[in-house]
mmCIF file of C-alpha atoms in Angstrom:
data_model
loop_
_atom_site.group_PDB
_atom_site.id
_atom_site.type_symbol
_atom_site.label_atom_id
_atom_site.label_comp_id
_atom_site.label_asym_id
_atom_site.label_seq_id
_atom_site.Cartn_x
_atom_site.Cartn_y
_atom_site.Cartn_z
ATOM 1 C CA MET A 1 31.786 36.518 -18.815
ATOM 2 C CA ALA A 2 29.803 36.933 -15.584
ATOM 3 C CA GLU A 3 27.072 34.676 -14.553
ATOM 4 C CA ILE A 4 23.504 35.994 -15.863
ATOM 5 C CA ASP A 5 20.746 36.247 -13.791
ATOM 6 C CA PRO A 6 18.354 32.957 -13.966
ATOM 7 C CA LEU A 7 15.409 35.216 -14.455
ATOM 8 C CA LEU A 8 16.892 36.926 -17.192
ATOM 9 C CA VAL A 9 18.186 33.732 -18.757
ATOM 10 C CA ARG A 10 14.428 32.504 -18.970
ATOM 11 C CA GLN A 11 13.011 35.604 -20.262
ATOM 12 C CA LEU A 12 15.788 35.410 -23.031
ATOM 13 C CA ARG A 13 14.601 31.910 -23.816
ATOM 14 C CA ARG A 14 10.918 32.963 -24.035
ATOM 15 C CA LEU A 15 12.006 35.039 -26.658
ATOM 16 C CA GLY A 16 14.118 32.329 -28.592
ATOM 17 C CA ILE A 17 17.547 33.425 -27.506
ATOM 18 C CA GLU A 18 19.126 30.385 -26.662
ATOM 19 C CA ASP A 19 22.751 31.900 -27.103
ATOM 20 C CA ILE A 20 23.313 34.141 -24.349
ATOM 21 C CA ASP A 21 27.109 34.318 -24.724
ATOM 22 C CA GLU A 22 26.800 37.523 -27.236
ATOM 23 C CA PRO A 23 24.565 40.707 -25.943
ATOM 24 C CA PRO A 24 21.011 40.817 -27.516
ATOM 25 C CA ASP A 25 20.571 43.604 -29.909
ATOM 26 C CA ARG A 26 18.679 46.818 -29.046
ATOM 27 C CA GLU A 27 15.168 45.279 -30.074
ATOM 28 C CA THR A 28 15.470 42.171 -28.172
ATOM 29 C CA TRP A 29 16.678 43.896 -25.377
ATOM 30 C CA HIS A 30 13.683 46.136 -25.055
ATOM 31 C CA LYS A 31 11.405 43.190 -25.464
ATOM 32 C CA VAL A 32 13.200 41.204 -22.498
ATOM 33 C CA VAL A 33 12.799 44.632 -20.397
ATOM 34 C CA ALA A 34 9.147 45.023 -21.390
ATOM 35 C CA ARG A 35 8.602 41.209 -20.514
ATOM 36 C CA ILE A 36 10.173 41.672 -17.127
ATOM 37 C CA SER A 37 8.245 44.660 -16.202
ATOM 38 C CA GLU A 38 5.194 43.246 -17.213
ATOM 39 C CA HIS A 39 6.027 40.027 -14.963
ATOM 40 C CA TYR A 40 6.590 42.182 -11.758
ATOM 41 C CA ARG A 41 3.284 44.204 -12.703
ATOM 42 C CA HIS A 42 1.448 40.977 -12.223
ATOM 43 C CA VAL A 43 3.111 40.306 -9.170
ATOM 44 C CA ALA A 44 2.434 43.440 -7.773
ATOM 45 C CA ASP A 45 -1.165 43.307 -8.752
ATOM 46 C CA ASP A 46 -1.357 39.741 -7.296
ATOM 47 C CA ARG A 47 -0.124 40.905 -4.326
ATOM 48 C CA SER A 48 -2.512 43.675 -3.911
ATOM 49 C CA LEU A 49 -5.530 41.197 -4.826
ATOM 50 C CA LEU A 50 -4.258 39.199 -2.195
ATOM 51 C CA THR A 51 -4.066 41.850 0.160
ATOM 52 C CA ARG A 52 -7.452 43.104 -0.284
ATOM 53 C CA SER A 53 -8.749 39.388 0.111
ATOM 54 C CA LEU A 54 -7.133 39.216 3.233
ATOM 55 C CA ASP A 55 -8.472 42.425 4.440
ATOM 56 C CA LEU A 56 -12.070 41.331 3.283
ATOM 57 C CA SER A 57 -11.506 38.016 4.999
ATOM 58 C CA THR A 58 -10.609 39.572 8.488
ATOM 59 C CA ASN A 59 -13.838 41.827 8.188
ATOM 60 C CA GLU A 60 -16.012 39.070 7.573
ATOM 61 C CA MET A 61 -14.303 37.027 10.278
ATOM 62 C CA GLY A 62 -14.803 39.701 12.892
ATOM 63 C CA ALA A 63 -18.409 40.306 11.782
ATOM 64 C CA LEU A 64 -19.052 36.708 11.914
ATOM 65 C CA HIS A 65 -17.113 36.611 15.310
ATOM 66 C CA ARG A 66 -19.582 39.366 16.618
ATOM 67 C CA GLN A 67 -22.671 37.628 15.302
ATOM 68 C CA LEU A 68 -21.319 34.400 16.944
ATOM 69 C CA LEU A 69 -20.908 36.431 20.344
ATOM 70 C CA ALA A 70 -24.464 37.980 20.055
ATOM 71 C CA GLU A 71 -26.226 34.694 19.303
ATOM 72 C CA ARG A 72 -24.301 33.247 21.929
ATOM 73 C CA ASP A 73 -25.737 35.820 24.342
ATOM 74 C CA ARG A 74 -29.165 35.515 23.042
ATOM 75 C CA LEU A 75 -28.945 31.571 23.448
ATOM 76 C CA ARG A 76 -27.920 32.426 26.908
ATOM 77 C CA SER A 77 -30.856 35.057 27.635
ATOM 78 C CA VAL A 78 -33.196 32.083 26.330
ATOM 79 C CA VAL A 79 -31.866 29.459 28.769
ATOM 80 C CA VAL A 80 -32.217 32.120 31.663
ATOM 81 C CA ALA A 81 -35.791 33.015 30.541
ATOM 82 C CA ILE A 82 -36.693 29.257 30.384
ATOM 83 C CA GLY A 83 -35.098 28.703 33.811
ATOM 84 C CA ASP A 84 -37.075 31.396 35.099
ATOM 85 C CA ALA A 85 -40.385 30.002 33.798
ATOM 86 C CA LEU A 86 -39.379 26.675 35.119
ATOM 87 C CA THR A 87 -38.382 28.046 38.518
ATOM 88 C CA ILE A 88 -42.166 29.516 38.694
ATOM 89 C CA PHE A 89 -43.538 26.096 37.589
ATOM 90 C CA HIS A 90 -41.356 24.198 40.239
ATOM 91 C CA ASP A 91 -42.456 26.447 43.084
ATOM 92 C CA ALA A 92 -45.981 26.065 41.933
ATOM 93 C CA ALA A 93 -46.083 22.613 41.984
ATOM 94 C CA SER A 94 -44.145 22.129 44.870
ATOM 95 C CA SER A 95 -46.294 24.235 46.837
ATOM 96 C CA GLN A 96 -48.885 21.255 46.663
ATOM 97 C CA ALA A 97 -46.776 19.469 49.221
ATOM 98 C CA GLU A 98 -47.456 22.179 51.962
ATOM 99 C CA PRO A 99 -50.923 22.036 53.348
ATOM 100 C CA ASP A 100 -50.311 25.513 55.084
ATOM 101 C CA ARG A 101 -49.617 27.427 51.928
ATOM 102 C CA PRO A 102 -52.196 27.624 49.579
ATOM 103 C CA LEU A 103 -51.579 27.388 45.801
ATOM 104 C CA ASP A 104 -51.894 30.622 44.020
ATOM 105 C CA ALA A 105 -52.253 29.036 40.492
ATOM 106 C CA GLY A 106 -53.734 32.127 38.427
ATOM 107 C CA SER A 107 -51.013 34.386 39.826
ATOM 108 C CA ALA A 108 -48.334 31.775 38.884
ATOM 109 C CA VAL A 109 -49.610 31.534 35.391
ATOM 110 C CA SER A 110 -50.102 35.156 34.880
ATOM 111 C CA THR A 111 -46.589 35.794 36.222
ATOM 112 C CA THR A 112 -45.153 33.384 33.898
ATOM 113 C CA THR A 113 -46.995 34.483 31.209
ATOM 114 C CA ARG A 114 -45.954 37.991 31.307
ATOM 115 C CA ARG A 115 -42.438 37.295 32.209
ATOM 116 C CA PHE A 116 -41.487 34.813 29.741
ATOM 117 C CA ALA A 117 -43.268 36.697 26.972
ATOM 118 C CA ALA A 118 -41.520 40.112 27.737
ATOM 119 C CA ARG A 119 -38.067 38.370 27.939
ATOM 120 C CA LEU A 120 -38.803 36.465 24.772
ATOM 121 C CA GLY A 121 -39.615 39.719 22.989
ATOM 122 C CA GLU A 122 -36.192 41.155 24.396
ATOM 123 C CA ILE A 123 -34.249 38.251 23.054
ATOM 124 C CA LEU A 124 -35.525 38.033 19.923
ATOM 125 C CA SER A 125 -35.596 41.750 19.120
ATOM 126 C CA LEU A 126 -31.486 41.707 19.344
ATOM 127 C CA GLY A 127 -31.479 39.520 16.221
ATOM 128 C CA GLY A 128 -31.997 42.361 13.906
ATOM 129 C CA ALA A 129 -29.565 44.579 15.562
ATOM 130 C CA ALA A 130 -26.759 41.944 15.918
ATOM 131 C CA ARG A 131 -27.104 40.953 12.089
ATOM 132 C CA GLY A 132 -27.274 44.161 10.522
ATOM 133 C CA ALA A 133 -26.750 44.469 6.903
ATOM 134 C CA ALA A 134 -24.985 41.288 6.896
ATOM 135 C CA GLY A 135 -28.750 39.346 7.850
ATOM 136 C CA SER A 136 -29.577 36.977 5.007
ATOM 137 C CA ARG A 137 -33.198 35.350 4.287
ATOM 138 C CA ASP A 138 -31.518 31.970 5.791
ATOM 139 C CA SER A 139 -31.084 33.703 8.884
ATOM 140 C CA ASP A 140 -34.651 35.405 9.047
ATOM 141 C CA GLU A 141 -36.094 32.040 8.482
ATOM 142 C CA ALA A 142 -33.839 30.482 11.117
ATOM 143 C CA ILE A 143 -34.757 33.246 13.582
ATOM 144 C CA ASN A 144 -38.649 33.025 12.791
ATOM 145 C CA GLU A 145 -38.464 29.266 13.327
ATOM 146 C CA VAL A 146 -36.633 29.767 16.642
ATOM 147 C CA ARG A 147 -39.465 32.375 17.930
ATOM 148 C CA VAL A 148 -42.090 29.885 16.993
ATOM 149 C CA GLN A 149 -40.488 27.230 18.957
ATOM 150 C CA LEU A 150 -39.899 29.312 21.792
ATOM 151 C CA VAL A 151 -43.551 30.766 21.790
ATOM 152 C CA GLY A 152 -44.657 27.353 21.730
ATOM 153 C CA LEU A 153 -42.462 26.218 24.740
ATOM 154 C CA GLY A 154 -43.690 29.281 26.649
ATOM 155 C CA ASP A 155 -47.487 28.072 25.947
ATOM 156 C CA ARG A 156 -46.424 24.292 26.990
ATOM 157 C CA LEU A 157 -45.152 25.857 30.394
ATOM 158 C CA VAL A 158 -48.074 27.876 30.887
ATOM 159 C CA GLN A 159 -50.436 25.122 30.116
ATOM 160 C CA LEU A 160 -48.516 22.945 32.513
ATOM 161 C CA LEU A 161 -48.840 25.545 35.442
ATOM 162 C CA ALA A 162 -52.650 25.358 34.576
ATOM 163 C CA ASP A 163 -52.813 21.608 34.575
ATOM 164 C CA THR A 164 -50.856 21.359 37.821
ATOM 165 C CA ALA A 165 -53.093 24.030 39.504
ATOM 166 C CA GLU A 166 -56.058 22.108 38.393
ATOM 167 C CA LYS A 167 -54.720 18.774 39.784
ATOM 168 C CA ALA A 168 -53.555 20.300 42.960
ATOM 169 C CA SER A 169 -57.129 21.638 43.662
ATOM 170 C CA LEU A 170 -58.779 18.373 42.680
ATOM 171 C CA LYS A 171 -55.948 16.798 45.188
ATOM 172 C CA LYS A 172 -56.911 18.983 48.060
ATOM 173 C CA GLN A 173 -60.481 18.417 47.386
ATOM 174 C CA LEU A 174 -60.116 14.665 47.641
ATOM 175 C CA GLU A 175 -58.228 15.018 50.680
ATOM 176 C CA VAL A 176 -60.790 17.110 52.369
ATOM 177 C CA ALA A 177 -63.296 14.569 51.303
ATOM 178 C CA ARG A 178 -61.214 11.534 52.555
ATOM 179 C CA ALA A 179 -60.796 13.294 55.741
ATOM 180 C CA VAL A 180 -64.584 13.828 56.124
ATOM 181 C CA GLN A 181 -65.092 9.936 55.206
ATOM 182 C CA GLN A 182 -62.637 9.241 57.752
ATOM 183 C CA MET A 183 -64.974 10.684 60.184
ATOM 184 C CA LEU A 184 -68.048 8.521 59.317
ATOM 185 C CA VAL A 185 -66.244 5.614 60.765
ATOM 186 C CA PRO A 186 -65.755 4.985 64.559
ATOM 187 C CA GLY A 187 -62.389 5.713 65.854
ATOM 188 C CA GLU A 188 -62.386 3.285 68.515
ATOM 189 C CA ASP A 189 -60.123 0.072 67.680
ATOM 190 C CA VAL A 190 -62.320 -2.333 69.819
ATOM 191 C CA ILE A 191 -66.010 -2.108 70.734
ATOM 192 C CA ALA A 192 -67.358 -3.948 73.512
ATOM 193 C CA ARG A 193 -70.893 -3.759 74.529
ATOM 194 C CA GLY A 194 -72.228 -6.419 77.198
ATOM 195 C CA ALA A 195 -72.245 -9.809 75.383
ATOM 196 C CA LEU A 196 -71.088 -8.420 72.336
ATOM 197 C CA ARG A 197 -67.436 -7.383 71.409
ATOM 198 C CA LEU A 198 -66.672 -5.826 67.885
ATOM 199 C CA ALA A 199 -63.243 -4.890 66.014
ATOM 200 C CA SER A 200 -63.372 -3.108 62.686
ATOM 201 C CA HIS A 201 -61.248 -2.142 59.801
ATOM 202 C CA PHE A 202 -61.669 0.531 57.285
ATOM 203 C CA GLN A 203 -59.059 1.182 54.635
ATOM 204 C CA PRO A 204 -59.950 4.040 52.218
ATOM 205 C CA ALA A 205 -58.657 3.821 48.491
ATOM 206 C CA ALA A 206 -56.196 5.963 46.855
ATOM 207 C CA GLU A 207 -59.137 7.999 45.200
ATOM 208 C CA CYS A 208 -62.234 8.828 47.624
ATOM 209 C CA GLY A 209 -64.829 6.236 47.660
ATOM 210 C CA GLY A 210 -68.001 5.396 49.678
ATOM 211 C CA ASP A 211 -67.613 2.939 52.253
ATOM 212 C CA PHE A 212 -68.722 3.782 55.993
ATOM 213 C CA TRP A 213 -69.824 1.993 58.975
ATOM 214 C CA THR A 214 -71.033 2.930 62.381
ATOM 215 C CA PHE A 215 -72.677 1.483 65.450
ATOM 216 C CA HIS A 216 -75.122 3.127 68.151
ATOM 217 C CA ASP A 217 -76.184 2.054 71.667
ATOM 218 C CA LEU A 218 -79.790 2.043 71.688
ATOM 219 C CA PRO A 219 -82.331 2.053 74.631
ATOM 220 C CA GLY A 220 -82.447 -1.316 76.527
ATOM 221 C CA GLY A 221 -78.646 -1.811 76.136
ATOM 222 C CA LYS A 222 -79.372 -2.876 72.318
ATOM 223 C CA MET A 223 -76.738 -1.787 69.765
ATOM 224 C CA LEU A 224 -77.299 -0.944 66.102
ATOM 225 C CA THR A 225 -74.553 -1.415 63.557
ATOM 226 C CA VAL A 226 -74.789 -0.085 60.071
ATOM 227 C CA ILE A 227 -72.212 -1.091 57.117
ATOM 228 C CA GLY A 228 -72.726 0.718 53.653
ATOM 229 C CA ASP A 229 -70.840 1.142 50.286
ATOM 230 C CA VAL A 230 -71.963 4.043 47.632
ATOM 231 C CA THR A 231 -71.806 3.075 44.315
ATOM 232 C CA GLY A 232 -68.647 4.864 42.301
ATOM 233 C CA HIS A 233 -65.792 6.684 43.528
ATOM 234 C CA GLY A 234 -65.118 10.305 44.242
ATOM 235 C CA ILE A 235 -66.036 13.414 46.050
ATOM 236 C CA SER A 236 -69.760 12.856 45.169
ATOM 237 C CA SER A 237 -69.703 9.481 46.324
ATOM 238 C CA ALA A 238 -68.377 10.694 49.556
ATOM 239 C CA ILE A 239 -71.140 13.155 49.803
ATOM 240 C CA ILE A 240 -73.880 10.635 49.413
ATOM 241 C CA THR A 241 -71.868 8.569 52.255
ATOM 242 C CA GLY A 242 -72.030 11.792 54.616
ATOM 243 C CA ALA A 243 -76.076 11.964 53.593
ATOM 244 C CA ALA A 244 -76.409 8.412 54.645
ATOM 245 C CA LYS A 245 -74.714 8.772 57.697
ATOM 246 C CA ALA A 246 -76.938 11.699 58.787
ATOM 247 C CA ALA A 247 -80.015 9.946 57.829
ATOM 248 C CA CYS A 248 -78.803 7.233 60.164
ATOM 249 C CA ASP A 249 -78.257 9.281 62.863
ATOM 250 C CA LEU A 250 -81.581 11.443 62.620
ATOM 251 C CA ALA A 251 -83.470 8.026 62.255
ATOM 252 C CA ARG A 252 -81.874 6.789 65.600
ATOM 253 C CA THR A 253 -82.831 10.017 67.171
ATOM 254 C CA LEU A 254 -86.327 10.256 66.282
ATOM 255 C CA GLU A 255 -87.281 6.515 66.353
ATOM 256 C CA ARG A 256 -85.496 5.646 69.464
ATOM 257 C CA ASP A 257 -87.267 2.296 70.977
ATOM 258 C CA ALA A 258 -89.081 1.933 67.645
ATOM 259 C CA LEU A 259 -86.229 1.703 65.372
ATOM 260 C CA THR A 260 -85.858 -1.509 63.465
ATOM 261 C CA PRO A 261 -83.517 -2.371 60.836
ATOM 262 C CA ALA A 262 -86.112 -2.527 58.160
ATOM 263 C CA ARG A 263 -87.456 1.016 59.270
ATOM 264 C CA LEU A 264 -83.786 2.703 59.215
ATOM 265 C CA LEU A 265 -82.996 1.099 55.721
ATOM 266 C CA ALA A 266 -86.556 2.774 54.464
ATOM 267 C CA LEU A 267 -85.772 6.261 56.059
ATOM 268 C CA MET A 268 -82.134 5.732 54.732
ATOM 269 C CA ASN A 269 -83.540 5.030 51.185
ATOM 270 C CA CYS A 270 -85.510 8.238 51.001
ATOM 271 C CA CYS A 271 -82.658 10.594 51.931
ATOM 272 C CA ILE A 272 -80.283 8.762 49.620
ATOM 273 C CA PHE A 273 -82.941 8.619 46.541
ATOM 274 C CA GLU A 274 -83.435 12.804 47.023
ATOM 275 C CA ALA A 275 -79.760 13.260 47.307
ATOM 276 C CA GLY A 276 -78.569 11.106 44.661
ATOM 277 C CA LYS A 277 -81.239 11.670 42.175
ATOM 278 C CA GLN A 278 -80.924 7.936 40.946
ATOM 279 C CA ARG A 279 -77.442 8.707 40.058
ATOM 280 C CA PHE A 280 -75.976 6.956 43.264
ATOM 281 C CA LEU A 281 -77.054 3.959 44.924
ATOM 282 C CA MET A 282 -75.831 2.587 47.961
ATOM 283 C CA THR A 283 -75.936 -0.934 49.472
ATOM 284 C CA CYS A 284 -76.455 -1.421 53.049
ATOM 285 C CA ALA A 285 -76.750 -3.751 56.005
ATOM 286 C CA ALA A 286 -78.475 -2.945 59.292
ATOM 287 C CA SER A 287 -78.332 -5.102 62.382
ATOM 288 C CA VAL A 288 -79.723 -4.654 65.969
ATOM 289 C CA PHE A 289 -78.247 -6.813 69.006
ATOM 290 C CA ASP A 290 -80.465 -7.655 71.803
ATOM 291 C CA PRO A 291 -78.358 -8.500 74.415
ATOM 292 C CA GLU A 292 -81.365 -9.752 76.909
ATOM 293 C CA ASP A 293 -82.112 -12.631 74.743
ATOM 294 C CA ARG A 294 -78.979 -12.568 72.271
ATOM 295 C CA SER A 295 -80.881 -12.065 69.365
ATOM 296 C CA LEU A 296 -79.550 -10.174 66.001
ATOM 297 C CA THR A 297 -82.283 -8.577 63.866
ATOM 298 C CA PHE A 298 -81.037 -7.443 60.520
ATOM 299 C CA ALA A 299 -82.248 -6.166 57.073
ATOM 300 C CA ASN A 300 -80.199 -5.860 53.991
ATOM 301 C CA ALA A 301 -80.439 -3.341 50.989
ATOM 302 C CA GLY A 302 -78.483 -5.190 48.239
ATOM 303 C CA HIS A 303 -75.324 -5.506 50.380
ATOM 304 C CA PRO A 304 -73.193 -8.702 50.494
ATOM 305 C CA PHE A 305 -74.817 -10.948 53.034
ATOM 306 C CA PRO A 306 -72.973 -11.083 56.584
ATOM 307 C CA TYR A 307 -71.279 -14.405 57.845
ATOM 308 C CA LEU A 308 -72.540 -16.232 61.044
ATOM 309 C CA VAL A 309 -70.024 -19.081 62.243
ATOM 310 C CA ARG A 310 -71.144 -21.464 65.099
ATOM 311 C CA ASN A 311 -69.549 -24.413 65.855
ATOM 312 C CA GLY A 312 -67.356 -24.357 62.842
ATOM 313 C CA ALA A 313 -69.742 -24.207 60.513
ATOM 314 C CA VAL A 314 -70.834 -20.892 58.279
ATOM 315 C CA ARG A 315 -73.790 -19.654 56.972
ATOM 316 C CA GLN A 316 -74.913 -16.294 55.497
ATOM 317 C CA LEU A 317 -77.710 -14.355 57.149
ATOM 318 C CA ALA A 318 -79.673 -13.682 53.976
ATOM 319 C CA SER A 319 -82.434 -10.910 53.680
ATOM 320 C CA GLN A 320 -83.628 -9.531 50.653
ATOM 321 C CA GLY A 321 -83.698 -5.545 49.394
ATOM 322 C CA SER A 322 -83.240 -3.237 46.766
ATOM 323 C CA PRO A 323 -80.324 -0.766 47.189
ATOM 324 C CA LEU A 324 -80.876 2.343 49.025
ATOM 325 C CA GLY A 325 -81.670 5.139 46.078
ATOM 326 C CA ALA A 326 -82.806 2.974 43.611
ATOM 327 C CA ALA A 327 -86.877 3.979 44.292
ATOM 328 C CA SER A 328 -88.528 6.956 45.986
ATOM 329 C CA SER A 329 -90.230 4.390 48.130
ATOM 330 C CA ALA A 330 -88.876 0.580 49.229
ATOM 331 C CA GLU A 331 -89.954 -1.737 51.682
ATOM 332 C CA TYR A 332 -87.447 -4.130 53.559
ATOM 333 C CA ALA A 333 -88.066 -6.770 55.634
ATOM 334 C CA SER A 334 -86.392 -7.490 59.155
ATOM 335 C CA SER A 335 -85.219 -11.032 59.855
ATOM 336 C CA THR A 336 -84.224 -12.264 63.539
ATOM 337 C CA VAL A 337 -81.827 -14.985 64.487
ATOM 338 C CA GLN A 338 -80.770 -16.328 67.944
ATOM 339 C CA LEU A 339 -77.027 -16.007 68.630
ATOM 340 C CA GLU A 340 -75.176 -18.449 71.092
ATOM 341 C CA ARG A 341 -72.243 -17.755 73.129
ATOM 342 C CA SER A 342 -68.806 -17.889 71.212
ATOM 343 C CA ASP A 343 -70.784 -17.205 67.747
ATOM 344 C CA ALA A 344 -68.861 -15.004 65.262
ATOM 345 C CA LEU A 345 -70.065 -12.330 62.811
ATOM 346 C CA LEU A 346 -68.577 -10.834 59.888
ATOM 347 C CA TRP A 347 -69.766 -7.826 57.906
ATOM 348 C CA PHE A 348 -67.786 -6.597 55.179
ATOM 349 C CA THR A 349 -68.112 -4.410 51.773
ATOM 350 C CA ASP A 350 -67.320 -5.667 48.262
ATOM 351 C CA GLY A 351 -63.877 -3.858 48.338
ATOM 352 C CA VAL A 352 -62.665 -6.727 50.378
ATOM 353 C CA THR A 353 -64.055 -9.463 47.961
ATOM 354 C CA GLU A 354 -63.128 -7.605 44.700
ATOM 355 C CA CYS A 355 -59.673 -6.571 45.349
ATOM 356 C CA GLU A 356 -57.395 -8.133 42.745
ATOM 357 C CA SER A 357 -54.193 -9.977 42.818
ATOM 358 C CA ALA A 358 -51.388 -9.221 40.190
ATOM 359 C CA ALA A 359 -52.635 -11.800 37.991
ATOM 360 C CA SER A 360 -56.480 -9.738 38.069
ATOM 361 C CA GLU A 361 -58.006 -12.435 40.169
ATOM 362 C CA GLN A 362 -60.419 -11.466 42.717
ATOM 363 C CA PHE A 363 -60.255 -12.352 46.350
ATOM 364 C CA GLY A 364 -63.759 -13.835 46.197
ATOM 365 C CA GLU A 365 -66.303 -14.488 48.872
ATOM 366 C CA ARG A 366 -65.363 -18.177 48.663
ATOM 367 C CA ARG A 367 -61.876 -17.125 49.892
ATOM 368 C CA LEU A 368 -63.180 -15.006 52.368
ATOM 369 C CA ARG A 369 -65.829 -17.432 53.770
ATOM 370 C CA ALA A 370 -62.990 -20.054 54.303
ATOM 371 C CA LEU A 371 -60.849 -17.716 55.883
ATOM 372 C CA PHE A 372 -63.432 -16.328 58.369
ATOM 373 C CA GLN A 373 -64.304 -19.924 59.319
ATOM 374 C CA SER A 374 -60.661 -20.758 59.951
ATOM 375 C CA VAL A 375 -60.454 -17.678 62.437
ATOM 376 C CA ALA A 376 -63.550 -17.729 63.875
ATOM 377 C CA THR A 377 -62.475 -18.914 67.206
ATOM 378 C CA TYR A 378 -59.955 -15.918 67.634
ATOM 379 C CA THR A 379 -60.837 -12.826 69.389
ATOM 380 C CA PRO A 380 -62.399 -9.951 67.074
ATOM 381 C CA GLU A 381 -59.198 -8.399 66.661
ATOM 382 C CA GLU A 382 -57.198 -11.318 66.270
ATOM 383 C CA ALA A 383 -59.490 -12.561 63.441
ATOM 384 C CA ARG A 384 -59.669 -9.041 61.766
ATOM 385 C CA ASP A 385 -56.089 -8.944 61.623
ATOM 386 C CA ALA A 386 -55.556 -12.232 60.183
ATOM 387 C CA ILE A 387 -58.256 -11.377 57.618
ATOM 388 C CA MET A 388 -56.711 -8.446 56.500
ATOM 389 C CA ALA A 389 -53.115 -9.642 56.423
ATOM 390 C CA ALA A 390 -54.176 -12.275 54.189
ATOM 391 C CA VAL A 391 -55.968 -9.795 51.845
ATOM 392 C CA SER A 392 -52.965 -7.714 51.735
ATOM 393 C CA ARG A 393 -50.800 -10.718 50.923
ATOM 394 C CA PHE A 394 -53.082 -11.400 47.968
ATOM 395 C CA HIS A 395 -53.241 -7.878 46.762
ATOM 396 C CA GLY A 396 -49.621 -7.430 46.884
ATOM 397 C CA GLY A 397 -49.567 -3.849 48.521
ATOM 398 C CA ARG A 398 -50.918 -2.182 45.279
ATOM 399 C CA PRO A 399 -52.768 1.027 45.633
ATOM 400 C CA LEU A 400 -56.500 0.068 46.259
ATOM 401 C CA ASP A 401 -59.225 0.609 43.523
ATOM 402 C CA ASP A 402 -61.866 0.412 46.197
ATOM 403 C CA ASP A 403 -62.269 1.098 50.047
ATOM 404 C CA MET A 404 -62.105 -1.852 52.199
ATOM 405 C CA THR A 405 -64.277 -1.805 55.149
ATOM 406 C CA LEU A 406 -65.005 -5.123 57.743
ATOM 407 C CA VAL A 407 -66.516 -5.752 60.930
ATOM 408 C CA VAL A 408 -65.771 -8.728 63.121
ATOM 409 C CA ALA A 409 -68.104 -9.400 66.045
ATOM 410 C CA ARG A 410 -68.118 -12.430 68.939
ATOM 411 C CA VAL A 411 -70.574 -13.299 71.317
ATOM 412 C CA LEU A 412 -69.275 -13.456 74.661
#
């Protein structure tokens, strides 16, 4: 007997026919044929279902691929929009460093707002078209979250531009104020008038302050020196300093021979009281040197007392008086001291004595007094340089919190 197909053998055994040497009867045969037909029908159904599943998977994969490409394009557009906004921000910020190029902050902020908002709308509007019917609630929530985040980013960029513009404007104002302040001090490095030789140092702080000093030639070969310090920092202090310098110049012009340090301080007090409205005060020390008898007449308005070194001994030229601007009228008293050849004098502001080391220790008057005493035999410029070198080493080269001004004089 020929070999029977294994599939037929399995079907016969499922029907209970173990003996396959003899052909089955008609009824059994019909059952076998029906079972085989059903088997192949199921195979065809499974193949059809698999084909449909593959088709659906292919379509879904294609839709996902297209959505992924759309999301990639949207992300790329977001990056480009953010890059454009950052470019405008960079241009606005970098223009601060160019003094000849004014910063148009309003235009920069407006341009950034319009461009970023318009581009953001275009990008987000692509979401619905790209998703179509395949969009879901989760996807919509994700897009809304992206929208919120991007709008918040745009707001922060615009705020950064506004803050940068404000800081740039303030920086330019401070630069102007500092330039004006620099004009209030003599440009000469060393000043020689007969028997008196002076050397000065003026170092403004990082923020505009209120130090100034000046000298004037008076009739009879006399010389006036004035040093002052307005309380506080900033543009307002610089303005008060300018008012004080103007009052000093006016008093010198009007009083001429009759000008004394006490009279000068009284006139300056009236000006600063009116200009500062008691919100700003100024300490000041004024001196008049008379070369004829080598005398120094001085008055003080709350300023650190000057030092006088003679034969290695140091003393303070003390004279009492309230700071300028504290009251509408104030009286100041002048004192006179006879100077001798080789005497050394030092005027300074509290920015020198109150500068701090890295350990927050102040330089102090005691240290300054001892240092000046040790360099009093130097020329004024040498003594000035030695003092400032010591102060700089003590301070450690960090940004100053206050202006530093000092004037060294020596009687020849």
